[in-house]
Amino acid sequence: MGLYLDTVLFQGSNCPFLGWLDPPMCPRSVDIIPGLLRRINAFRGVVEELEEQRSKYKKYIIIICNGGG
């Protein structure tokens, strides 16, 4: 199985559009991929929180090192 190239000519236009036609995904892929996407999104949220904490702690360290603590 692979991708298929197809040319579509829109009505009222003489400009053809090239598009890919994908074969249908197997049922197992349809079951697994949404769960993987949810996990990726959850991990992105965790990464954002950790980056915010890191930024905050970095500011604290700069203040302490400059004698402001």
Tab-separated table of N, CA and C in Angstrom:
chain	number	residue	atom	x	y	z
A	1	MET	N	0.830	-1.184	0.000
A	1	MET	CA	0.000	0.000	0.000
A	1	MET	C	0.870	1.239	0.000
A	2	GLY	N	0.376	2.265	-0.577
A	2	GLY	CA	1.118	3.510	-0.621
A	2	GLY	C	0.193	4.675	-0.879
A	3	LEU	N	0.806	5.791	-1.151
A	3	LEU	CA	0.038	6.991	-1.466
A	3	LEU	C	-0.202	7.040	-2.966
A	4	TYR	N	-1.312	7.601	-3.346
A	4	TYR	CA	-1.644	7.697	-4.753
A	4	TYR	C	-1.798	9.162	-5.123
A	5	LEU	N	-1.182	9.555	-6.220
A	5	LEU	CA	-1.290	10.927	-6.697
A	5	LEU	C	-2.490	11.031	-7.622
A	6	ASP	N	-3.284	12.054	-7.408
A	6	ASP	CA	-4.488	12.242	-8.211
A	6	ASP	C	-4.551	13.704	-8.636
A	7	THR	N	-5.064	13.955	-9.811
A	7	THR	CA	-5.253	15.321	-10.287
A	7	THR	C	-6.739	15.626	-10.278
A	8	VAL	N	-7.095	16.707	-9.607
A	8	VAL	CA	-8.491	17.114	-9.510
A	8	VAL	C	-8.638	18.433	-10.245
A	9	LEU	N	-9.606	18.516	-11.117
A	9	LEU	CA	-9.878	19.766	-11.828
A	9	LEU	C	-11.158	20.351	-11.247
A	10	PHE	N	-11.021	21.510	-10.596
A	10	PHE	CA	-12.181	22.147	-9.982
A	10	PHE	C	-13.096	22.697	-11.064
A	11	GLN	N	-14.391	22.627	-10.804
A	11	GLN	CA	-15.362	23.136	-11.768
A	11	GLN	C	-15.174	24.638	-11.942
A	12	GLY	N	-15.228	25.092	-13.181
A	12	GLY	CA	-15.102	26.511	-13.475
A	12	GLY	C	-13.673	27.010	-13.451
A	13	SER	N	-12.707	26.104	-13.354
A	13	SER	CA	-11.301	26.513	-13.301
A	13	SER	C	-10.506	25.625	-14.243
A	14	ASN	N	-9.484	26.195	-14.847
A	14	ASN	CA	-8.611	25.370	-15.683
A	14	ASN	C	-7.269	25.150	-14.987
A	15	CYS	N	-7.245	25.303	-13.671
A	15	CYS	CA	-6.034	25.086	-12.881
A	15	CYS	C	-6.176	23.766	-12.125
A	16	PRO	N	-5.443	22.751	-12.527
A	16	PRO	CA	-5.563	21.470	-11.823
A	16	PRO	C	-4.872	21.528	-10.456
A	17	PHE	N	-5.399	20.795	-9.534
A	17	PHE	CA	-4.849	20.700	-8.189
A	17	PHE	C	-4.373	19.269	-7.985
A	18	LEU	N	-3.126	19.120	-7.559
A	18	LEU	CA	-2.601	17.790	-7.287
A	18	LEU	C	-2.878	17.450	-5.829
A	19	GLY	N	-3.362	16.264	-5.581
A	19	GLY	CA	-3.650	15.855	-4.209
A	19	GLY	C	-3.261	14.411	-3.984
A	20	TRP	N	-3.007	14.084	-2.728
A	20	TRP	CA	-2.662	12.718	-2.368
A	20	TRP	C	-3.908	11.996	-1.895
A	21	LEU	N	-4.069	10.786	-2.320
A	21	LEU	CA	-5.141	9.934	-1.826
A	21	LEU	C	-4.497	8.858	-0.963
A	22	ASP	N	-4.826	8.851	0.303
A	22	ASP	CA	-4.274	7.856	1.219
A	22	ASP	C	-5.196	6.648	1.281
A	23	PRO	N	-4.613	5.461	1.334
A	23	PRO	CA	-5.451	4.282	1.539
A	23	PRO	C	-6.017	4.319	2.963
A	24	PRO	N	-7.118	3.635	3.220
A	24	PRO	CA	-7.695	3.628	4.563
A	24	PRO	C	-6.710	3.047	5.579
A	25	MET	N	-6.783	3.557	6.809
A	25	MET	CA	-5.903	3.047	7.864
A	25	MET	C	-6.491	1.751	8.414
A	26	CYS	N	-5.607	0.897	8.921
A	26	CYS	CA	-6.073	-0.359	9.500
A	26	CYS	C	-6.795	-0.065	10.821
A	27	PRO	N	-7.701	-0.932	11.236
A	27	PRO	CA	-8.475	-0.693	12.461
A	27	PRO	C	-7.602	-0.507	13.704
A	28	ARG	N	-6.503	-1.236	13.787
A	28	ARG	CA	-5.627	-1.105	14.963
A	28	ARG	C	-5.046	0.304	15.040
A	29	SER	N	-4.648	0.861	13.912
A	29	SER	CA	-4.127	2.234	13.890
A	29	SER	C	-5.188	3.218	14.352
A	30	VAL	N	-6.409	3.005	13.909
A	30	VAL	CA	-7.509	3.894	14.289
A	30	VAL	C	-7.740	3.829	15.798
A	31	ASP	N	-7.511	2.662	16.408
A	31	ASP	CA	-7.668	2.511	17.856
A	31	ASP	C	-6.507	3.126	18.627
A	32	ILE	N	-5.288	2.981	18.123
A	32	ILE	CA	-4.091	3.367	18.873
A	32	ILE	C	-3.771	4.853	18.757
A	33	ILE	N	-3.860	5.426	17.587
A	33	ILE	CA	-3.386	6.797	17.347
A	33	ILE	C	-4.072	7.840	18.237
A	34	PRO	N	-5.388	7.819	18.438
A	34	PRO	CA	-5.983	8.834	19.323
A	34	PRO	C	-5.416	8.796	20.744
A	35	GLY	N	-5.172	7.604	21.275
A	35	GLY	CA	-4.581	7.486	22.611
A	35	GLY	C	-3.175	8.058	22.658
A	36	LEU	N	-2.397	7.797	21.626
A	36	LEU	CA	-1.042	8.347	21.571
A	36	LEU	C	-1.075	9.866	21.504
A	37	LEU	N	-1.996	10.415	20.726
A	37	LEU	CA	-2.116	11.874	20.631
A	37	LEU	C	-2.526	12.483	21.973
A	38	ARG	N	-3.425	11.808	22.714
A	38	ARG	CA	-3.807	12.304	24.043
A	38	ARG	C	-2.607	12.318	24.979
A	39	ARG	N	-1.789	11.251	24.937
A	39	ARG	CA	-0.600	11.197	25.799
A	39	ARG	C	0.389	12.294	25.443
A	40	ILE	N	0.593	12.524	24.156
A	40	ILE	CA	1.507	13.591	23.726
A	40	ILE	C	1.015	14.937	24.237
A	41	ASN	N	-0.279	15.207	24.101
A	41	ASN	CA	-0.832	16.477	24.574
A	41	ASN	C	-0.693	16.617	26.080
A	42	ALA	N	-0.891	15.525	26.822
A	42	ALA	CA	-0.733	15.570	28.278
A	42	ALA	C	0.714	15.872	28.637
A	43	PHE	N	1.658	15.239	27.964
A	43	PHE	CA	3.074	15.490	28.241
A	43	PHE	C	3.463	16.917	27.880
A	44	ARG	N	2.870	17.456	26.845
A	44	ARG	CA	3.153	18.857	26.496
A	44	ARG	C	2.721	19.783	27.626
A	45	GLY	N	1.579	19.478	28.237
A	45	GLY	CA	1.120	20.266	29.374
A	45	GLY	C	2.097	20.197	30.533
A	46	VAL	N	2.615	19.009	30.805
A	46	VAL	CA	3.595	18.833	31.884
A	46	VAL	C	4.863	19.609	31.567
A	47	VAL	N	5.316	19.546	30.337
A	47	VAL	CA	6.526	20.269	29.931
A	47	VAL	C	6.329	21.770	30.118
A	48	GLU	N	5.168	22.292	29.742
A	48	GLU	CA	4.902	23.726	29.916
A	48	GLU	C	4.965	24.117	31.389
A	49	GLU	N	4.371	23.293	32.265
A	49	GLU	CA	4.403	23.578	33.700
A	49	GLU	C	5.835	23.571	34.222
A	50	LEU	N	6.614	22.589	33.806
A	50	LEU	CA	8.003	22.504	34.261
A	50	LEU	C	8.828	23.684	33.757
A	51	GLU	N	8.574	24.113	32.534
A	51	GLU	CA	9.300	25.273	32.003
A	51	GLU	C	8.950	26.539	32.776
A	52	GLU	N	7.681	26.682	33.183
A	52	GLU	CA	7.281	27.839	33.987
A	52	GLU	C	7.972	27.813	35.348
A	53	GLN	N	8.016	26.629	35.977
A	53	GLN	CA	8.703	26.498	37.270
A	53	GLN	C	10.184	26.818	37.126
A	54	ARG	N	10.792	26.314	36.082
A	54	ARG	CA	12.215	26.555	35.843
A	54	ARG	C	12.492	28.047	35.697
A	55	SER	N	11.627	28.725	34.947
A	55	SER	CA	11.795	30.160	34.750
A	55	SER	C	11.685	30.901	36.076
A	56	LYS	N	10.726	30.498	36.901
A	56	LYS	CA	10.528	31.136	38.199
A	56	LYS	C	11.752	30.912	39.097
A	57	TYR	N	12.242	29.676	39.161
A	57	TYR	CA	13.401	29.373	40.004
A	57	TYR	C	14.655	30.080	39.501
A	58	LYS	N	14.759	30.206	38.189
A	58	LYS	CA	15.904	30.909	37.607
A	58	LYS	C	15.905	32.370	38.057
A	59	LYS	N	14.721	32.993	38.094
A	59	LYS	CA	14.615	34.374	38.570
A	59	LYS	C	15.007	34.468	40.036
A	60	TYR	N	14.575	33.501	40.860
A	60	TYR	CA	14.943	33.491	42.278
A	60	TYR	C	16.454	33.411	42.449
A	61	ILE	N	17.091	32.562	41.663
A	61	ILE	CA	18.543	32.390	41.763
A	61	ILE	C	19.250	33.685	41.390
A	62	ILE	N	18.781	34.344	40.351
A	62	ILE	CA	19.398	35.614	39.936
A	62	ILE	C	19.254	36.654	41.043
A	63	ILE	N	18.071	36.719	41.665
A	63	ILE	CA	17.854	37.685	42.749
A	63	ILE	C	18.770	37.373	43.925
A	64	ILE	N	18.871	36.107	44.298
A	64	ILE	CA	19.712	35.716	45.434
A	64	ILE	C	21.179	35.988	45.137
A	65	CYS	N	21.629	35.666	43.930
A	65	CYS	CA	23.039	35.876	43.567
A	65	CYS	C	23.392	37.360	43.507
A	66	ASN	N	22.420	38.208	43.250
A	66	ASN	CA	22.668	39.650	43.195
A	66	ASN	C	22.506	40.306	44.563
A	67	GLY	N	22.329	39.499	45.608
A	67	GLY	CA	22.243	40.032	46.961
A	67	GLY	C	20.886	40.580	47.320
A	68	GLY	N	19.869	40.211	46.585
A	68	GLY	CA	18.537	40.737	46.860
A	68	GLY	C	17.695	39.820	47.719
A	69	GLY	N	18.270	38.773	48.260
A	69	GLY	CA	17.475	37.821	49.017
A	69	GLY	C	17.588	38.052	50.440
